[in-house]
Tab-separated table of C-alpha atoms in Angstrom:
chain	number	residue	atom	x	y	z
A	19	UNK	CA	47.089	5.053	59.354
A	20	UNK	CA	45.415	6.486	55.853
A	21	UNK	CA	47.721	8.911	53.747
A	22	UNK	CA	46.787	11.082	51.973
A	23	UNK	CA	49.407	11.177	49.553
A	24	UNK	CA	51.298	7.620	48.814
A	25	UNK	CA	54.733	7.023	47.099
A	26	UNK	CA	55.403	3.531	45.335
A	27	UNK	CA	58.597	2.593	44.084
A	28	UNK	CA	58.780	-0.394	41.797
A	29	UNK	CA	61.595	-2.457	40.025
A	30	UNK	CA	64.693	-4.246	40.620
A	31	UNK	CA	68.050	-3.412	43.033
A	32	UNK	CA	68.195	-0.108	41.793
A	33	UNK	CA	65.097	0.691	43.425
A	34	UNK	CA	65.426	-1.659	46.249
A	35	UNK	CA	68.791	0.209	47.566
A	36	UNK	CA	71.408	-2.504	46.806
A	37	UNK	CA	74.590	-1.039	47.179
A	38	UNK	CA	74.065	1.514	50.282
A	39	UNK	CA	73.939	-0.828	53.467
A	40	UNK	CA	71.544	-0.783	56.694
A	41	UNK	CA	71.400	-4.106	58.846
A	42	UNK	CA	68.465	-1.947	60.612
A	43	UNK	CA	65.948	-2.235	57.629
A	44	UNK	CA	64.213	-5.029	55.778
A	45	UNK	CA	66.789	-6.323	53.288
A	46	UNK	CA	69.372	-4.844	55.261
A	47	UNK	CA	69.642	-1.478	52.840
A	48	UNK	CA	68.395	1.730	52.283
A	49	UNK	CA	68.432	3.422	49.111
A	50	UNK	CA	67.599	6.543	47.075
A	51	UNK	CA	64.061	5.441	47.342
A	52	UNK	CA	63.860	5.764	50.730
A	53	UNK	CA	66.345	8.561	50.857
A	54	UNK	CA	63.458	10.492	48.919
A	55	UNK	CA	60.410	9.293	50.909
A	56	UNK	CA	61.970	10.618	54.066
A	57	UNK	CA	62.232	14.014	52.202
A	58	UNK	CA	58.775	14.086	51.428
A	59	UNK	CA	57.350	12.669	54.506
A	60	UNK	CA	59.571	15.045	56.645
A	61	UNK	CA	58.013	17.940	54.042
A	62	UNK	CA	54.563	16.594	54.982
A	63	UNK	CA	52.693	14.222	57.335
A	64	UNK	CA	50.099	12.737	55.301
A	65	UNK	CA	52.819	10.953	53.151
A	66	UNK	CA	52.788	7.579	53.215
A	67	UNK	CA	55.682	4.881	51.215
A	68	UNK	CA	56.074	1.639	50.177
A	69	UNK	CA	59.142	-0.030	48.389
A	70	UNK	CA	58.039	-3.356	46.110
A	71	UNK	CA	61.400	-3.373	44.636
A	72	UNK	CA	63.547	-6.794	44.356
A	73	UNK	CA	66.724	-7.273	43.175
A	74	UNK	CA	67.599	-9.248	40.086
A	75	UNK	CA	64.000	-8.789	38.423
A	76	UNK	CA	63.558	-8.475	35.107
A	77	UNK	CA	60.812	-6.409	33.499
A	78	UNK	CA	58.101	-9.087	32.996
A	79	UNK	CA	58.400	-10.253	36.445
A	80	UNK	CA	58.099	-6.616	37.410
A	81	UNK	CA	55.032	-6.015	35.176
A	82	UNK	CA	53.433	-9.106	36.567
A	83	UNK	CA	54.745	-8.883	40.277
A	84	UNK	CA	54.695	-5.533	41.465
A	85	UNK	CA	52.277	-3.464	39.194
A	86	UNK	CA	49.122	-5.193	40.011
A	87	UNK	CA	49.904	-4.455	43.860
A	88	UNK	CA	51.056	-0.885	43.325
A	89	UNK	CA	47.642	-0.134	41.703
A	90	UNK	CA	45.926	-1.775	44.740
A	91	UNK	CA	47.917	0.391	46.435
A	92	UNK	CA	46.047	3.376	44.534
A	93	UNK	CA	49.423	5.485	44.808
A	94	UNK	CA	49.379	9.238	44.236
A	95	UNK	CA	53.054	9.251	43.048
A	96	UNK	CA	54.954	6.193	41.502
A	97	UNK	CA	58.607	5.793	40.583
A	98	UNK	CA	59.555	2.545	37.664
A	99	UNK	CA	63.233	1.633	37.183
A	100	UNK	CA	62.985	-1.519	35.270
A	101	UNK	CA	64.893	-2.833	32.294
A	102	UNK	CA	68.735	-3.235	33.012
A	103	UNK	CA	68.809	-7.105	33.757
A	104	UNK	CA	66.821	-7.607	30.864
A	105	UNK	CA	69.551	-5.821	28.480
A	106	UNK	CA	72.515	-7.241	30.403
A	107	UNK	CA	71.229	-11.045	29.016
A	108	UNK	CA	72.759	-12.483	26.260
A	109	UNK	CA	69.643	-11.783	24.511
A	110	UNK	CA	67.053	-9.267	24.537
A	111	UNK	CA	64.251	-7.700	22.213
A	112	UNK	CA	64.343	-4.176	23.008
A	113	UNK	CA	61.249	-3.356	21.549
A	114	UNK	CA	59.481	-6.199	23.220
A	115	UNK	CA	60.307	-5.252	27.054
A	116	UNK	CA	59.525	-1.557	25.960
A	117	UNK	CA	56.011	-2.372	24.645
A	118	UNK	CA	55.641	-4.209	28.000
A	119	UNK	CA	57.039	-1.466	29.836
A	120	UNK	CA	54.521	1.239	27.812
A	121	UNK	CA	51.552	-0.515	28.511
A	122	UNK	CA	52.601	-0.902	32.167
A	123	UNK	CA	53.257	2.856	32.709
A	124	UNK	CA	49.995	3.422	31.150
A	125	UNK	CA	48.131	1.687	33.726
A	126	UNK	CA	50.026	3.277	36.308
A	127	UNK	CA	49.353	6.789	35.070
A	128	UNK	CA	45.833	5.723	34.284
A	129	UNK	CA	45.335	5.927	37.916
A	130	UNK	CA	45.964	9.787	37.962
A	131	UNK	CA	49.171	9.099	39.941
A	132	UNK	CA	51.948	11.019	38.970
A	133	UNK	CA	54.639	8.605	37.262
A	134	UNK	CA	58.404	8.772	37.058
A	135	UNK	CA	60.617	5.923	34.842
A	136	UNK	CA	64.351	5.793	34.481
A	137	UNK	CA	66.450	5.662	31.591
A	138	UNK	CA	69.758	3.529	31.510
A	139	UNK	CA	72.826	4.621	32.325
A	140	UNK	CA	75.657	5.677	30.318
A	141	UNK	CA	77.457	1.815	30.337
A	142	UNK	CA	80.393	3.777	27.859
A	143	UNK	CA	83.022	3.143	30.384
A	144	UNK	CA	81.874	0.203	32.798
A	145	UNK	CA	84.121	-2.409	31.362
A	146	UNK	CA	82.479	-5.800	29.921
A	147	UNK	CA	79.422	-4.075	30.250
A	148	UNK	CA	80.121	-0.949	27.636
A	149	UNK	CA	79.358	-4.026	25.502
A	150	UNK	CA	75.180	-3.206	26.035
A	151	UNK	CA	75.592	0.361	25.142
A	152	UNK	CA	73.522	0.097	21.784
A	153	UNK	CA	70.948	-1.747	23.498
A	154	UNK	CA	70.700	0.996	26.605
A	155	UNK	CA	70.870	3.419	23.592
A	156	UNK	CA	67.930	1.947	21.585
A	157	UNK	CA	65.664	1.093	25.134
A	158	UNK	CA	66.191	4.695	26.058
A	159	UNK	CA	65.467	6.366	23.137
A	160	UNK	CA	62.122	4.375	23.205
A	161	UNK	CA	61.581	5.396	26.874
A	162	UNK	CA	61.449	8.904	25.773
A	163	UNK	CA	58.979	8.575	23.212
A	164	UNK	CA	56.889	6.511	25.500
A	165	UNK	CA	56.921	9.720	28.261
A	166	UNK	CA	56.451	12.599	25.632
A	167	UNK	CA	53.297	10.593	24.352
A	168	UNK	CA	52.158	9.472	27.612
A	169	UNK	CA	52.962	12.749	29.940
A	170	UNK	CA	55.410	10.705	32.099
A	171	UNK	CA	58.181	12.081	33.904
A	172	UNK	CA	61.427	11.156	32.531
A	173	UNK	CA	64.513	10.855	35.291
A	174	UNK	CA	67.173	10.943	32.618
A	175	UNK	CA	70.087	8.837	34.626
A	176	UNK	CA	71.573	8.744	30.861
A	177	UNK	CA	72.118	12.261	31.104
A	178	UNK	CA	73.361	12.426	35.012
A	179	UNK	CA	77.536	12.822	33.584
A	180	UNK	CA	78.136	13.027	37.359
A	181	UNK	CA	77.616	9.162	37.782
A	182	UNK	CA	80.599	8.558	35.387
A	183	UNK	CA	82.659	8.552	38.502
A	184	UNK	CA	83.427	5.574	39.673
A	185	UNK	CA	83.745	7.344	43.918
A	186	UNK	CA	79.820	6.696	43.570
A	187	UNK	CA	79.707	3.332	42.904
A	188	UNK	CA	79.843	0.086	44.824
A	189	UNK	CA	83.131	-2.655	44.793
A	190	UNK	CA	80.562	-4.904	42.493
A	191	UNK	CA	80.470	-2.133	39.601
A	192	UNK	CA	77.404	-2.702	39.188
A	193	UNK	CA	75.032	-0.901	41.914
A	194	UNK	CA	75.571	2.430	43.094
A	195	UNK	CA	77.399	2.631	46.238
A	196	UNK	CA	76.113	5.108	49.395
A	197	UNK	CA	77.483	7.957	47.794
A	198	UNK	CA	75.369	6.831	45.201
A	199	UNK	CA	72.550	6.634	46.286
A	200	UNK	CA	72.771	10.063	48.028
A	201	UNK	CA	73.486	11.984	45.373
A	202	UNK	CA	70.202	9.911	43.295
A	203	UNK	CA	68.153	11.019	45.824
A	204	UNK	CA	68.895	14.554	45.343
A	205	UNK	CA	68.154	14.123	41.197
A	206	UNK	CA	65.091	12.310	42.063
A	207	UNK	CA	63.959	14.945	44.408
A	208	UNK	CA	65.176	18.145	41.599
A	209	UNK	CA	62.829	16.036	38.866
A	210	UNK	CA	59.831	15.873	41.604
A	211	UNK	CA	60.401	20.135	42.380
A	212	UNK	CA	60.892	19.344	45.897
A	213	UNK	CA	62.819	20.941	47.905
A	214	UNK	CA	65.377	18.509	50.480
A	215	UNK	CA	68.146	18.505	52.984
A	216	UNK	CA	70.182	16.055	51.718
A	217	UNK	CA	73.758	17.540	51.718
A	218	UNK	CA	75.476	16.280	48.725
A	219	UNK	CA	78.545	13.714	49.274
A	220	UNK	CA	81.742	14.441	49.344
A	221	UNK	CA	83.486	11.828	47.619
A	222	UNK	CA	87.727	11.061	48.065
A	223	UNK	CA	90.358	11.148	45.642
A	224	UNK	CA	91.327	7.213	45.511
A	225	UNK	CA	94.923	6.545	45.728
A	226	UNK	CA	97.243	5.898	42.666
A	227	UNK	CA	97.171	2.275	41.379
A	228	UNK	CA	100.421	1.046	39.786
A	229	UNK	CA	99.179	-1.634	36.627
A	230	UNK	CA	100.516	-4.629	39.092
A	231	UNK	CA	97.275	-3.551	41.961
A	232	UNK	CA	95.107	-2.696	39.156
A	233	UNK	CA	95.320	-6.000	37.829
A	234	UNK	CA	95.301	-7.627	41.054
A	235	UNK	CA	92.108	-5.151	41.794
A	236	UNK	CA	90.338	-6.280	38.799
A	237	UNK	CA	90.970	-10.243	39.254
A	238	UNK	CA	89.709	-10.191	42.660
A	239	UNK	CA	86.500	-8.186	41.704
A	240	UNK	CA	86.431	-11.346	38.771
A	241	UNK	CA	86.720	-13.676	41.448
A	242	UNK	CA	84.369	-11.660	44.242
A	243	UNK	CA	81.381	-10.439	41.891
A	244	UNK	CA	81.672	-11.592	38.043
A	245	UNK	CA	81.707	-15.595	38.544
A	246	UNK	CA	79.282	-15.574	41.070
A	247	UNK	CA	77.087	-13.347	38.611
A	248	UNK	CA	78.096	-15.408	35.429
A	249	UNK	CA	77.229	-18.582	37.581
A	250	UNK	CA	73.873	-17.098	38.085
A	251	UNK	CA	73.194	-16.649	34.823
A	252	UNK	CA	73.762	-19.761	33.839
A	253	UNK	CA	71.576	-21.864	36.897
A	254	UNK	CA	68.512	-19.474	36.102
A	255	UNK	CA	69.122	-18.395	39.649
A	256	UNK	CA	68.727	-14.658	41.120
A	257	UNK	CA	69.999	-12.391	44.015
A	258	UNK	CA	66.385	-11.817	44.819
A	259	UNK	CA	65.396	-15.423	44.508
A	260	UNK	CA	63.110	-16.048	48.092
A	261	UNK	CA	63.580	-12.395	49.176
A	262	UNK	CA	60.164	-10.254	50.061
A	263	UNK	CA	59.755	-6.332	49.607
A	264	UNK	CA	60.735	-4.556	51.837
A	265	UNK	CA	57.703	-2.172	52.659
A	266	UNK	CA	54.783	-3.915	51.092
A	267	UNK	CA	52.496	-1.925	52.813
A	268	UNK	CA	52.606	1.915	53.196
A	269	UNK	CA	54.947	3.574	56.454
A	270	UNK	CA	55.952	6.774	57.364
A	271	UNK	CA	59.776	7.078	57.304
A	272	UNK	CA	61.022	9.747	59.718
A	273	UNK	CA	64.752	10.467	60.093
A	274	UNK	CA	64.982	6.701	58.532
A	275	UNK	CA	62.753	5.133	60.375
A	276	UNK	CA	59.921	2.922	59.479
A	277	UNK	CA	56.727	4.255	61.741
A	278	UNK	CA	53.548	2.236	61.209
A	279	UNK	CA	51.829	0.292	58.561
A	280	UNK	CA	49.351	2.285	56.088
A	281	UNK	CA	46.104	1.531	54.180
A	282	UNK	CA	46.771	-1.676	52.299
């Protein structure tokens, strides 16, 4: 099947869908990614999508992994989220990964493809991880300069006050739970001036914590999701280690399902 018009996302779990679960697709989730592609493949037939995402990359591996095949893939739209496990290491040059990152969007958008990149997001008040702020500060600021000169679209996720709530995120605090992911997928489509039928969540109030369950809440969460990330760290080990994209190859996605193979 050729399309006609071809959406690539790239980068790491953010991209990939981590967070919003579905044992029926490769990976076993779904995603704002593919939230949007069935938007635009429902809107028209001749749109194909792939999804080169992986969880736990870091920028270079994205510039070297999944570029290359997403300009085989001669896309006509691309969307980059790349970055945020680089600035959550101990140590990172900011201006380094953005100079990789600029020369990267440039070959995308070299292509004629219309591109979209992601800023950070707001880390203020996310706990241990407000400690990164200045760095998501500096690497976005960059990002901006690098779309006004370059004429790349600019999905401002700093900006998006909305995701301050914590109803839209997963129990790992750190991906975006199917709330999430929803409501992403309705930004991504606003920045891309296409109209949807996503209906927005509706998220519940959570119960009162006394201090006692909140402390209880956040040791099990240390226990659950920050050693096992900590001990990561530390091996040189990721949650995408041996794991494959999941559409490497362009499909049509209708009503969430994956069709046929495309053009490779």
């Amino acid at each position: 099947m050729d399309f006609s018009k071809r959406y690539v996302a790239i980068g790491d779990s953010f991209s990939e869908g981590v967070g919003d679960p579905d044992v029926g697709r490769p990976n076993g989730v779904r995603g704002w990614a593919d939230r949007v592609a069935e938007q635009l493949c429902a809107s028209e037939a001749d749109w194909g999508y792939a999804n080169l995402a992986i969880r736990g990359r870091k920028l270079p591996q994205i510039v070297a992994e999944q570029v290359p095949r997403a300009l085989e893939l001669e896309p006509t739209l691309v969307t980059v989220s790349a970055g945020g496990n680089d600035i959550l290491r101990p140590r990172v040059d900011v201006d380094l990964i953005t100079q990789q990152l600029e020369r990267a969007l440039k070959d995308l958008k070299s292509t004629g493809a219309d591109v979209v990149v992601f800023t950070g997001f707001d880390v203020s008040n996310s706990g241990l991880i407000s400690a990164t702020l200045g760095r998501v500060a500096l690497f976005n600021e960059r990002l901006r300069e690098i779309a006004d000169h370059h004429g790349i679209v600019l999905a401002d996720y700093w900006r998006w006050r909305e995701f301050q709530n914590w109803g839209y995120w997963d129990q790992d605090r750190l991906h975006m739970n199917t709330a999430g992911h929803t409501l992403m997928a309705t930004r991504v489509l606003e920045v891309l001036r296409q109209e949807h039928s996503i209906e927005a969540p509706e998220l519940q109030t959570p119960a009162a914590r006394s201090r006692v369950e909140e402390l209880k809440r956040n040791a099990e969460w240390g226990r659950t999701h920050l050693v096992p990330w900590i001990q990561r760290r530390l091996t040189g080990r990721s949650s995408g280690d041996g794991m494959s994209p999941k559409y490497p190859d362009y499909v049509r996605l209708d009503a969430g399902v994956p069709e046929a193979p495309g053009r490779p």
